[in-house]
Amino acid sequence: MKGTQLGEFEELVLLTIALLYDDAYSVAVVEELGQRLERPMSLGAVHRTMQRLEEKGLVNSRFGESTAERGGRRKRLFTVTAAGEQVLQEARRIRNDLWADIPKAAFGGGVA
Amino acid sequence: MNRKPKAPRWAQSLLERITAPHLREEIQGDMDELFHKRGQRYGYAKARLLYIVDLLLLLHPRLWRGEPTPQFKPRYSKFTDVPKPFLHPDMIRSYLTIAFRNLVKNKSYSAINIGGLAVGMAVAMLIGLWINDEVSANKHHKNYDTLYQVKMNQTFDGRRGTQDAIPFPLGAELKAKYPDFKATAMCDWGSNRSLVVGNQKFLKDGHYIGQDAIDMFSLQVLNGDKNPLKEPYSIVLTDETAQALFGDQDPIGKTVRMDNTVDLKVTAVVAKQPKNAGLQFDYLVPWHLQAAQRTDYIKRAEANWADNSYQVFAQLRDGITPEKTNAKIKDIVLKHLINDEVTQKSTKPEVFIYPMAKWRLYSEFSEGKNTGGFIKYVRLFGIFGLFILVIACINFMNLSTARSEKRAKEVGVRKAIGSGREQLICQFLSESLLIALMALVLALGLVFIVLPYFNTLTEKQLVLQIGNPLFWGILLIFTLFTGLLAGSYPALYLSSFNPVKILKGGVHVGKNASLPRKILVVVQFTFSIVLMIGTIIIYQQIQHGKNRPVGFNNKGLISVNSSNDLIDHFEPLRAELLASGMVSSICKTNSPPTQIWSSNNGWEWKGSMPNDKSVGFKTIATSYDYTKTIGIKLKEGRDFSRDFSTDSVGVLLNEAAVKRMGLKHPVGELVKWNGSDRIVVGVLPDIMMESPYRAVSPLTVIFEKDWVGTISVRINPNVAPSEAIKRITPIFDKYNPGFPFDYKFADMEYEKKFNYEELIGNLSAIVSLLAIFISCLGLFGLASFMAEQRTKEIGIRKVLGASVTNLWGLLSKDFVQLVILSCLIASPIAWYAMKQWLESYTYKITIGVGVFIVVLILALAITLLTISYQAIKAALLNPVRSLKSE
């Protein structure tokens, strides 16, 4: 996927969407990521990122059902597209390759 | 149902307002969900706070911007993230393409628009250049801010006058006793003197000037000594003079003979001053050369505080304000007059310094106060330029709105397929900007072609400052301004149309739209007519001055500057000239026939009061044959005559002087001048030797054999002047070897008195002609449009039996009404403005009704002529053709 630049935060959000599978919507992403990263998430940042991901064609969205706790408003549910999956695989492969190629001595030799 | 806690209402409504519509639902939902979750988790107070924090963090363009247009919604393409606002380069290109196509499609309309604007801009540009030249006069001097001229207020005959003439010792005293002054430079009034190098003889204009002047006026020494006026026998030449005298040789150290009396060494060559500079000269000689040359006279002048015959320039030290200095030097002359006569002191001389910044444009004083000066013409023409530009812009607006019906459909269709108002405004503005830009190019071309003629007319050396970025900057801003101004009304007006209404059956824009258009036409014609009336009145005033009886015969009269040689050999010169048959009479006077250079007080007469001694009478000094040579018919008495030895104490008075003295039977009356007797031998009519627009001053013509400045020669009326000049040149050369034979015709010199008024007259004539031209261009366009609009109506009327004349009247009526209305508005404005202008002339016309009637008829005639072409064309059209469609 040449030419696809995936920012770090974008990658995290995309992974979270994949993780949440059928219930991936903004608030859920905010909470999940907030817990895992152990820092408060900004709703705006997550929204922006998901929008951008959709424009890049890495996620699809549809409206879910409305709930009372949302004041009767619907949530927008996201799923990772094939292109999104490919981008994630690619990112993972690059990281794995990098990890694999790190010489043992680089981290003080103590790490197996 | 228990009341559920809620997020702050203001924050909710703010959220509603900022988020993009397509994101609003989910974001609001998210915010509510988070609020409740947090409320249960941490309590509602904290949840509210976090709600606001989130809200602030939501302030990001991505979340308030509208949804991208569906068809452009990119799918993983290079267009990702590229917004499509109405000022995107692609859109601008599209605007320009459409604008250009529109221009080409309506060629005549475009030509009228671009041509009209171009003419308007060209005139405004020329006027701008002219004003810039006036305003920037003297700014090239480094000491512009600290240079002053010393002036003096004095009261003569009850009037407080302001003069540049000051006593000889003032300059030295100011510098010696007042530390405020960094430098002072005395200066004479400048005159033509002969400069001779070998066989080369030239008359050049220059000054005796103090040596500080070189630094004060920051004169650029191109070659030679940096302080070149130290030694008395030195001379400083401008590069131009040096070139004339020495060609390409190095002039430094060479000798120039001045006035055939003194040899001067060239010590420096300086750059010639620009044409708009206050101090003009071809050469400068040291002030103290005078002392070396005319010892007696200068010795007397050096101590005389009552002889105001010189000028002095002064430079203040940095940071000194002129007000404080003025307070200190105010009474300096008065103090020195303590031992002088009462009459001198009664003039209450008051010295003050006048800044260089005001020399050119604020040079008029009345009763000791500044009353402006040339600045009024600068303002006048500034207004003219603005008028022309406004007229041209109005054309543009009118034509564009008039065509709105045609373009209304276009606007409707564009709006219907999704054009926003901003895009339409952009479209129209880019059209007007394109037109303005094309007009600018055309205007630059026009200015380029016209500038040489304009320079001749205004006697200036204006240039298009192609290399000056500021010039281009101003032009560009000016074009943008013009384009936006001209395009604003159509843009805002046309883009406001409701598409549904237009497309459903055509809005009748005509009715509502024609009122502002009518107002604009009236405004435009009001401007043009004011200019026209003004031009005619200025022209009448000039003619009035020209037709004023001169009182002497200035045809065939020449004047020659005198020199020592001419004065010494006057009798043989006279004899030889008369013997040649070319000359009928010759006399010597102190000033040329078209000017009076001298004024003297100290006159007493029968019944005069002591104060009357301070009344200044204009003075002409002459010996014999004065009236015969100048061509004056005496009212009473006779001219000075060789037959009466007592005439050496004779005096001639003009009628104004007789009236001022209140003499009943002036001839034979005994009057006194500075204590000695003078006998009135004759009375002259009020001859016009000064301004043709002012009252003739009281004049005394005194018999003084040795006070000579000019030799006047009346050419034999039976001989052609050119022939006479050819024949008398060798006679003058023989007696005046050190000077070129330089003569001036009195009638031509007299004509020069009208230069100033004629310049104003010519400029305003051109401006008003162009104003009318541009207005008519607009009218022509409007008329063609109106005719086009009413094609069907005309067709029906024709079918029903209307004649061509009827139709012509129908189409012309509207415009004629507008033009008459413009005349009614313009007349009082022009009357008031011209009355103000005429105030500055004593000898002036009264504004008659005739002018207004003439202009009304003229304006109507021009209007009808302009419209008739279109009206008749429309009326002659075959109705079958216009009615066939639909």
PDB file of N, CA, C and O in Angstrom, chain A residues 1 4 25-27 30-31 41-44 47-48 51-52 54-58 60 63 68-71 73-76 83 87, chain B residues 4 22-34 36-38 41 54 57-60 62-63 68 73-76 80-81:
ATOM      1  N   MET A   1       0.847  -1.213   0.000  1.00  0.00           N
ATOM      2  CA  MET A   1       0.000   0.000   0.000  1.00  0.00           C
ATOM      3  C   MET A   1       0.860   1.231   0.000  1.00  0.00           C
ATOM      4  O   MET A   1       1.002   1.935   1.008  1.00  0.00           O
ATOM      5  N   THR A   4       0.268   5.248   1.466  1.00  0.00           N
ATOM      6  CA  THR A   4      -0.626   5.382   2.610  1.00  0.00           C
ATOM      7  C   THR A   4       0.178   5.687   3.856  1.00  0.00           C
ATOM      8  O   THR A   4       0.952   4.864   4.321  1.00  0.00           O
ATOM      9  N   TYR A  25     -17.621   2.478  18.222  1.00  0.00           N
ATOM     10  CA  TYR A  25     -18.089   3.849  17.961  1.00  0.00           C
ATOM     11  C   TYR A  25     -17.279   4.772  18.843  1.00  0.00           C
ATOM     12  O   TYR A  25     -16.551   4.327  19.736  1.00  0.00           O
ATOM     13  N   SER A  26     -17.382   6.045  18.644  1.00  0.00           N
ATOM     14  CA  SER A  26     -16.410   6.992  19.199  1.00  0.00           C
ATOM     15  C   SER A  26     -16.229   6.890  20.714  1.00  0.00           C
ATOM     16  O   SER A  26     -15.102   6.806  21.201  1.00  0.00           O
ATOM     17  N   VAL A  27     -17.348   6.852  21.457  1.00  0.00           N
ATOM     18  CA  VAL A  27     -17.208   6.838  22.914  1.00  0.00           C
ATOM     19  C   VAL A  27     -16.499   5.560  23.367  1.00  0.00           C
ATOM     20  O   VAL A  27     -15.620   5.598  24.218  1.00  0.00           O
ATOM     21  N   VAL A  30     -12.922   5.946  22.729  1.00  0.00           N
ATOM     22  CA  VAL A  30     -12.329   6.856  23.712  1.00  0.00           C
ATOM     23  C   VAL A  30     -12.047   6.113  25.014  1.00  0.00           C
ATOM     24  O   VAL A  30     -10.964   6.203  25.590  1.00  0.00           O
ATOM     25  N   GLU A  31     -13.020   5.307  25.461  1.00  0.00           N
ATOM     26  CA  GLU A  31     -12.858   4.637  26.752  1.00  0.00           C
ATOM     27  C   GLU A  31     -11.815   3.537  26.672  1.00  0.00           C
ATOM     28  O   GLU A  31     -10.950   3.435  27.529  1.00  0.00           O
ATOM     29  N   MET A  41      -8.508  10.660  26.947  1.00  0.00           N
ATOM     30  CA  MET A  41      -8.591  10.867  25.507  1.00  0.00           C
ATOM     31  C   MET A  41      -9.493  12.061  25.221  1.00  0.00           C
ATOM     32  O   MET A  41     -10.463  12.298  25.921  1.00  0.00           O
ATOM     33  N   SER A  42      -9.173  12.783  24.159  1.00  0.00           N
ATOM     34  CA  SER A  42     -10.076  13.864  23.757  1.00  0.00           C
ATOM     35  C   SER A  42     -11.037  13.315  22.709  1.00  0.00           C
ATOM     36  O   SER A  42     -10.630  12.689  21.729  1.00  0.00           O
ATOM     37  N   LEU A  43     -12.324  13.526  22.933  1.00  0.00           N
ATOM     38  CA  LEU A  43     -13.340  13.047  22.010  1.00  0.00           C
ATOM     39  C   LEU A  43     -13.111  13.634  20.619  1.00  0.00           C
ATOM     40  O   LEU A  43     -13.211  12.942  19.613  1.00  0.00           O
ATOM     41  N   GLY A  44     -12.758  14.921  20.623  1.00  0.00           N
ATOM     42  CA  GLY A  44     -12.545  15.612  19.343  1.00  0.00           C
ATOM     43  C   GLY A  44     -11.444  14.932  18.538  1.00  0.00           C
ATOM     44  O   GLY A  44     -11.595  14.701  17.344  1.00  0.00           O
ATOM     45  N   HIS A  47     -12.692  11.670  17.105  1.00  0.00           N
ATOM     46  CA  HIS A  47     -13.611  11.935  16.003  1.00  0.00           C
ATOM     47  C   HIS A  47     -12.872  12.300  14.730  1.00  0.00           C
ATOM     48  O   HIS A  47     -13.143  11.763  13.665  1.00  0.00           O
ATOM     49  N   ARG A  48     -11.962  13.226  14.891  1.00  0.00           N
ATOM     50  CA  ARG A  48     -11.212  13.689  13.719  1.00  0.00           C
ATOM     51  C   ARG A  48     -10.506  12.527  13.046  1.00  0.00           C
ATOM     52  O   ARG A  48     -10.506  12.384  11.835  1.00  0.00           O
ATOM     53  N   GLN A  51     -12.776  10.156  11.250  1.00  0.00           N
ATOM     54  CA  GLN A  51     -13.210  10.781   9.993  1.00  0.00           C
ATOM     55  C   GLN A  51     -12.149  10.635   8.919  1.00  0.00           C
ATOM     56  O   GLN A  51     -12.416  10.313   7.781  1.00  0.00           O
ATOM     57  N   ARG A  52     -10.916  10.921   9.365  1.00  0.00           N
ATOM     58  CA  ARG A  52      -9.821  10.863   8.414  1.00  0.00           C
ATOM     59  C   ARG A  52      -9.636   9.440   7.888  1.00  0.00           C
ATOM     60  O   ARG A  52      -9.414   9.212   6.711  1.00  0.00           O
ATOM     61  N   GLU A  54     -11.898   7.278   7.590  1.00  0.00           N
ATOM     62  CA  GLU A  54     -12.971   6.956   6.655  1.00  0.00           C
ATOM     63  C   GLU A  54     -12.676   7.579   5.286  1.00  0.00           C
ATOM     64  O   GLU A  54     -12.875   6.948   4.255  1.00  0.00           O
ATOM     65  N   GLU A  55     -12.165   8.830   5.321  1.00  0.00           N
ATOM     66  CA  GLU A  55     -11.848   9.468   4.049  1.00  0.00           C
ATOM     67  C   GLU A  55     -10.760   8.725   3.299  1.00  0.00           C
ATOM     68  O   GLU A  55     -10.741   8.700   2.072  1.00  0.00           O
ATOM     69  N   LYS A  56      -9.861   8.103   4.089  1.00  0.00           N
ATOM     70  CA  LYS A  56      -8.797   7.333   3.447  1.00  0.00           C
ATOM     71  C   LYS A  56      -9.292   5.971   2.988  1.00  0.00           C
ATOM     72  O   LYS A  56      -8.559   5.198   2.379  1.00  0.00           O
ATOM     73  N   GLY A  57     -10.533   5.693   3.360  1.00  0.00           N
ATOM     74  CA  GLY A  57     -11.104   4.429   2.932  1.00  0.00           C
ATOM     75  C   GLY A  57     -10.650   3.246   3.779  1.00  0.00           C
ATOM     76  O   GLY A  57     -10.736   2.095   3.360  1.00  0.00           O
ATOM     77  N   LEU A  58     -10.161   3.499   4.993  1.00  0.00           N
ATOM     78  CA  LEU A  58      -9.656   2.409   5.830  1.00  0.00           C
ATOM     79  C   LEU A  58     -10.746   1.860   6.742  1.00  0.00           C
ATOM     80  O   LEU A  58     -10.608   0.787   7.317  1.00  0.00           O
ATOM     81  N   ASN A  60     -15.276   1.755   7.291  1.00  0.00           N
ATOM     82  CA  ASN A  60     -16.618   2.100   6.828  1.00  0.00           C
ATOM     83  C   ASN A  60     -17.450   2.487   8.029  1.00  0.00           C
ATOM     84  O   ASN A  60     -17.148   2.086   9.150  1.00  0.00           O
ATOM     85  N   PHE A  63     -24.918   3.992  10.658  1.00  0.00           N
ATOM     86  CA  PHE A  63     -25.552   4.437  11.888  1.00  0.00           C
ATOM     87  C   PHE A  63     -26.113   3.247  12.652  1.00  0.00           C
ATOM     88  O   PHE A  63     -26.709   2.342  12.057  1.00  0.00           O
ATOM     89  N   ALA A  68     -31.344   5.763  24.852  1.00  0.00           N
ATOM     90  CA  ALA A  68     -31.847   6.835  25.716  1.00  0.00           C
ATOM     91  C   ALA A  68     -30.705   7.631  26.313  1.00  0.00           C
ATOM     92  O   ALA A  68     -30.796   8.846  26.448  1.00  0.00           O
ATOM     93  N   GLU A  69     -29.642   6.919  26.628  1.00  0.00           N
ATOM     94  CA  GLU A  69     -28.551   7.648  27.303  1.00  0.00           C
ATOM     95  C   GLU A  69     -27.866   8.638  26.350  1.00  0.00           C
ATOM     96  O   GLU A  69     -27.145   9.512  26.778  1.00  0.00           O
ATOM     97  N   ARG A  70     -28.123   8.486  25.066  1.00  0.00           N
ATOM     98  CA  ARG A  70     -27.590   9.438  24.093  1.00  0.00           C
ATOM     99  C   ARG A  70     -28.631  10.473  23.716  1.00  0.00           C
ATOM    100  O   ARG A  70     -28.507  11.149  22.691  1.00  0.00           O
ATOM    101  N   GLY A  71     -29.649  10.616  24.541  1.00  0.00           N
ATOM    102  CA  GLY A  71     -30.694  11.614  24.256  1.00  0.00           C
ATOM    103  C   GLY A  71     -31.437  11.252  22.993  1.00  0.00           C
ATOM    104  O   GLY A  71     -31.863  12.131  22.247  1.00  0.00           O
ATOM    105  N   ARG A  73     -30.278   9.852  20.395  1.00  0.00           N
ATOM    106  CA  ARG A  73     -29.516  10.013  19.144  1.00  0.00           C
ATOM    107  C   ARG A  73     -28.781   8.739  18.773  1.00  0.00           C
ATOM    108  O   ARG A  73     -28.405   7.960  19.644  1.00  0.00           O
ATOM    109  N   ARG A  74     -28.563   8.589  17.464  1.00  0.00           N
ATOM    110  CA  ARG A  74     -27.906   7.368  17.009  1.00  0.00           C
ATOM    111  C   ARG A  74     -26.398   7.491  17.138  1.00  0.00           C
ATOM    112  O   ARG A  74     -25.849   8.581  17.161  1.00  0.00           O
ATOM    113  N   LYS A  75     -25.746   6.294  17.230  1.00  0.00           N
ATOM    114  CA  LYS A  75     -24.283   6.310  17.211  1.00  0.00           C
ATOM    115  C   LYS A  75     -23.812   5.841  15.853  1.00  0.00           C
ATOM    116  O   LYS A  75     -24.540   5.123  15.158  1.00  0.00           O
ATOM    117  N   ARG A  76     -22.627   6.260  15.523  1.00  0.00           N
ATOM    118  CA  ARG A  76     -22.070   5.820  14.239  1.00  0.00           C
ATOM    119  C   ARG A  76     -21.074   4.686  14.498  1.00  0.00           C
ATOM    120  O   ARG A  76     -20.120   4.862  15.248  1.00  0.00           O
ATOM    121  N   ALA A  83      -9.021  -2.662   2.987  1.00  0.00           N
ATOM    122  CA  ALA A  83      -7.850  -1.795   2.837  1.00  0.00           C
ATOM    123  C   ALA A  83      -7.261  -1.478   4.203  1.00  0.00           C
ATOM    124  O   ALA A  83      -6.033  -1.499   4.394  1.00  0.00           O
ATOM    125  N   VAL A  87      -3.501  -2.316   5.593  1.00  0.00           N
ATOM    126  CA  VAL A  87      -2.588  -1.302   6.133  1.00  0.00           C
ATOM    127  C   VAL A  87      -2.068  -1.726   7.500  1.00  0.00           C
ATOM    128  O   VAL A  87      -0.886  -1.592   7.810  1.00  0.00           O
TER     129      VAL A  87
ATOM    130  N   LYS B   4     -33.402  14.342  34.988  1.00  0.00           N
ATOM    131  CA  LYS B   4     -32.027  13.926  34.738  1.00  0.00           C
ATOM    132  C   LYS B   4     -31.111  15.135  34.693  1.00  0.00           C
ATOM    133  O   LYS B   4     -31.490  16.187  34.157  1.00  0.00           O
ATOM    134  N   HIS B  22     -23.546  17.281   9.234  1.00  0.00           N
ATOM    135  CA  HIS B  22     -23.532  15.834   9.032  1.00  0.00           C
ATOM    136  C   HIS B  22     -22.873  15.075  10.184  1.00  0.00           C
ATOM    137  O   HIS B  22     -22.927  13.863  10.248  1.00  0.00           O
ATOM    138  N   LEU B  23     -22.222  15.827  11.074  1.00  0.00           N
ATOM    139  CA  LEU B  23     -21.590  15.163  12.226  1.00  0.00           C
ATOM    140  C   LEU B  23     -22.361  15.440  13.511  1.00  0.00           C
ATOM    141  O   LEU B  23     -22.060  14.893  14.562  1.00  0.00           O
ATOM    142  N   ARG B  24     -23.346  16.367  13.408  1.00  0.00           N
ATOM    143  CA  ARG B  24     -23.954  16.899  14.615  1.00  0.00           C
ATOM    144  C   ARG B  24     -24.577  15.798  15.469  1.00  0.00           C
ATOM    145  O   ARG B  24     -24.300  15.708  16.666  1.00  0.00           O
ATOM    146  N   GLU B  25     -25.335  14.951  14.826  1.00  0.00           N
ATOM    147  CA  GLU B  25     -26.093  13.959  15.614  1.00  0.00           C
ATOM    148  C   GLU B  25     -25.161  13.096  16.441  1.00  0.00           C
ATOM    149  O   GLU B  25     -25.323  12.954  17.644  1.00  0.00           O
ATOM    150  N   GLU B  26     -24.146  12.508  15.786  1.00  0.00           N
ATOM    151  CA  GLU B  26     -23.292  11.584  16.529  1.00  0.00           C
ATOM    152  C   GLU B  26     -22.469  12.286  17.592  1.00  0.00           C
ATOM    153  O   GLU B  26     -22.300  11.783  18.694  1.00  0.00           O
ATOM    154  N   ILE B  27     -21.994  13.484  17.289  1.00  0.00           N
ATOM    155  CA  ILE B  27     -21.172  14.176  18.280  1.00  0.00           C
ATOM    156  C   ILE B  27     -22.017  14.553  19.492  1.00  0.00           C
ATOM    157  O   ILE B  27     -21.609  14.336  20.644  1.00  0.00           O
ATOM    158  N   GLN B  28     -23.221  15.085  19.216  1.00  0.00           N
ATOM    159  CA  GLN B  28     -24.074  15.416  20.351  1.00  0.00           C
ATOM    160  C   GLN B  28     -24.388  14.171  21.184  1.00  0.00           C
ATOM    161  O   GLN B  28     -24.373  14.192  22.415  1.00  0.00           O
ATOM    162  N   GLY B  29     -24.646  13.117  20.454  1.00  0.00           N
ATOM    163  CA  GLY B  29     -24.933  11.861  21.160  1.00  0.00           C
ATOM    164  C   GLY B  29     -23.762  11.409  22.007  1.00  0.00           C
ATOM    165  O   GLY B  29     -23.915  11.058  23.180  1.00  0.00           O
ATOM    166  N   ASP B  30     -22.583  11.432  21.402  1.00  0.00           N
ATOM    167  CA  ASP B  30     -21.369  11.051  22.131  1.00  0.00           C
ATOM    168  C   ASP B  30     -21.209  11.890  23.382  1.00  0.00           C
ATOM    169  O   ASP B  30     -20.896  11.385  24.460  1.00  0.00           O
ATOM    170  N   MET B  31     -21.379  13.188  23.215  1.00  0.00           N
ATOM    171  CA  MET B  31     -21.164  14.088  24.336  1.00  0.00           C
ATOM    172  C   MET B  31     -22.157  13.783  25.465  1.00  0.00           C
ATOM    173  O   MET B  31     -21.779  13.757  26.645  1.00  0.00           O
ATOM    174  N   ASP B  32     -23.397  13.533  25.086  1.00  0.00           N
ATOM    175  CA  ASP B  32     -24.390  13.205  26.108  1.00  0.00           C
ATOM    176  C   ASP B  32     -24.048  11.897  26.814  1.00  0.00           C
ATOM    177  O   ASP B  32     -24.085  11.793  28.040  1.00  0.00           O
ATOM    178  N   GLU B  33     -23.666  10.898  25.995  1.00  0.00           N
ATOM    179  CA  GLU B  33     -23.337   9.592  26.573  1.00  0.00           C
ATOM    180  C   GLU B  33     -22.168   9.712  27.531  1.00  0.00           C
ATOM    181  O   GLU B  33     -22.218   9.220  28.665  1.00  0.00           O
ATOM    182  N   LEU B  34     -21.147  10.393  27.105  1.00  0.00           N
ATOM    183  CA  LEU B  34     -19.968  10.579  27.959  1.00  0.00           C
ATOM    184  C   LEU B  34     -20.345  11.310  29.236  1.00  0.00           C
ATOM    185  O   LEU B  34     -19.882  10.971  30.329  1.00  0.00           O
ATOM    186  N   HIS B  36     -23.157  11.383  30.823  1.00  0.00           N
ATOM    187  CA  HIS B  36     -23.851  10.531  31.792  1.00  0.00           C
ATOM    188  C   HIS B  36     -22.921   9.508  32.409  1.00  0.00           C
ATOM    189  O   HIS B  36     -22.942   9.269  33.616  1.00  0.00           O
ATOM    190  N   LYS B  37     -22.092   8.879  31.599  1.00  0.00           N
ATOM    191  CA  LYS B  37     -21.145   7.898  32.129  1.00  0.00           C
ATOM    192  C   LYS B  37     -20.240   8.525  33.179  1.00  0.00           C
ATOM    193  O   LYS B  37     -20.018   7.969  34.251  1.00  0.00           O
ATOM    194  N   ARG B  38     -19.719   9.723  32.804  1.00  0.00           N
ATOM    195  CA  ARG B  38     -18.817  10.404  33.740  1.00  0.00           C
ATOM    196  C   ARG B  38     -19.573  10.836  34.986  1.00  0.00           C
ATOM    197  O   ARG B  38     -19.051  10.792  36.099  1.00  0.00           O
ATOM    198  N   ARG B  41     -19.862   8.073  37.215  1.00  0.00           N
ATOM    199  CA  ARG B  41     -18.553   7.645  37.691  1.00  0.00           C
ATOM    200  C   ARG B  41     -17.930   8.652  38.668  1.00  0.00           C
ATOM    201  O   ARG B  41     -17.522   8.306  39.757  1.00  0.00           O
ATOM    202  N   ASP B  54     -14.148  19.034  26.767  1.00  0.00           N
ATOM    203  CA  ASP B  54     -14.311  18.336  25.494  1.00  0.00           C
ATOM    204  C   ASP B  54     -14.769  19.282  24.398  1.00  0.00           C
ATOM    205  O   ASP B  54     -14.313  19.206  23.258  1.00  0.00           O
ATOM    206  N   LEU B  57     -11.998  21.179  23.113  1.00  0.00           N
ATOM    207  CA  LEU B  57     -11.108  20.365  22.291  1.00  0.00           C
ATOM    208  C   LEU B  57     -11.752  19.998  20.958  1.00  0.00           C
ATOM    209  O   LEU B  57     -11.089  19.569  20.031  1.00  0.00           O
ATOM    210  N   LEU B  58     -13.055  20.204  20.868  1.00  0.00           N
ATOM    211  CA  LEU B  58     -13.740  19.922  19.603  1.00  0.00           C
ATOM    212  C   LEU B  58     -13.579  21.052  18.594  1.00  0.00           C
ATOM    213  O   LEU B  58     -13.988  20.929  17.452  1.00  0.00           O
ATOM    214  N   LEU B  59     -13.016  22.150  19.054  1.00  0.00           N
ATOM    215  CA  LEU B  59     -12.889  23.303  18.153  1.00  0.00           C
ATOM    216  C   LEU B  59     -11.806  23.018  17.116  1.00  0.00           C
ATOM    217  O   LEU B  59     -10.673  23.430  17.242  1.00  0.00           O
ATOM    218  N   HIS B  60     -12.192  22.290  16.117  1.00  0.00           N
ATOM    219  CA  HIS B  60     -11.235  21.954  15.065  1.00  0.00           C
ATOM    220  C   HIS B  60     -11.951  22.047  13.722  1.00  0.00           C
ATOM    221  O   HIS B  60     -13.071  21.558  13.597  1.00  0.00           O
ATOM    222  N   ARG B  62     -11.989  20.499  11.088  1.00  0.00           N
ATOM    223  CA  ARG B  62     -12.493  19.262  10.510  1.00  0.00           C
ATOM    224  C   ARG B  62     -13.908  18.944  11.008  1.00  0.00           C
ATOM    225  O   ARG B  62     -14.680  18.300  10.340  1.00  0.00           O
ATOM    226  N   LEU B  63     -14.190  19.436  12.205  1.00  0.00           N
ATOM    227  CA  LEU B  63     -15.470  19.092  12.799  1.00  0.00           C
ATOM    228  C   LEU B  63     -16.546  20.174  12.601  1.00  0.00           C
ATOM    229  O   LEU B  63     -17.686  19.967  12.940  1.00  0.00           O
ATOM    230  N   PRO B  68     -17.960  17.285   2.435  1.00  0.00           N
ATOM    231  CA  PRO B  68     -17.501  17.480   1.051  1.00  0.00           C
ATOM    232  C   PRO B  68     -18.625  17.089   0.093  1.00  0.00           C
ATOM    233  O   PRO B  68     -19.414  16.196   0.396  1.00  0.00           O
ATOM    234  N   LYS B  73     -16.420  13.247  -3.209  1.00  0.00           N
ATOM    235  CA  LYS B  73     -15.928  12.513  -2.045  1.00  0.00           C
ATOM    236  C   LYS B  73     -14.903  11.492  -2.511  1.00  0.00           C
ATOM    237  O   LYS B  73     -15.232  10.533  -3.220  1.00  0.00           O
ATOM    238  N   PRO B  74     -13.683  11.699  -2.140  1.00  0.00           N
ATOM    239  CA  PRO B  74     -12.647  10.847  -2.717  1.00  0.00           C
ATOM    240  C   PRO B  74     -12.555   9.502  -2.029  1.00  0.00           C
ATOM    241  O   PRO B  74     -12.887   9.366  -0.872  1.00  0.00           O
ATOM    242  N   ARG B  75     -12.139   8.568  -2.802  1.00  0.00           N
ATOM    243  CA  ARG B  75     -11.922   7.238  -2.255  1.00  0.00           C
ATOM    244  C   ARG B  75     -10.440   6.943  -2.350  1.00  0.00           C
ATOM    245  O   ARG B  75      -9.936   6.506  -3.375  1.00  0.00           O
ATOM    246  N   TYR B  76      -9.754   7.207  -1.303  1.00  0.00           N
ATOM    247  CA  TYR B  76      -8.356   6.845  -1.270  1.00  0.00           C
ATOM    248  C   TYR B  76      -7.597   7.353  -2.499  1.00  0.00           C
ATOM    249  O   TYR B  76      -6.918   6.621  -3.189  1.00  0.00           O
ATOM    250  N   THR B  80      -7.483  13.335  -1.606  1.00  0.00           N
ATOM    251  CA  THR B  80      -7.800  13.241  -0.202  1.00  0.00           C
ATOM    252  C   THR B  80      -7.395  14.515   0.520  1.00  0.00           C
ATOM    253  O   THR B  80      -6.318  15.064   0.277  1.00  0.00           O
ATOM    254  N   ASP B  81      -8.268  14.994   1.378  1.00  0.00           N
ATOM    255  CA  ASP B  81      -7.934  16.135   2.234  1.00  0.00           C
ATOM    256  C   ASP B  81      -7.888  17.465   1.495  1.00  0.00           C
ATOM    257  O   ASP B  81      -7.549  18.464   2.088  1.00  0.00           O
TER     258      ASP B  81
END
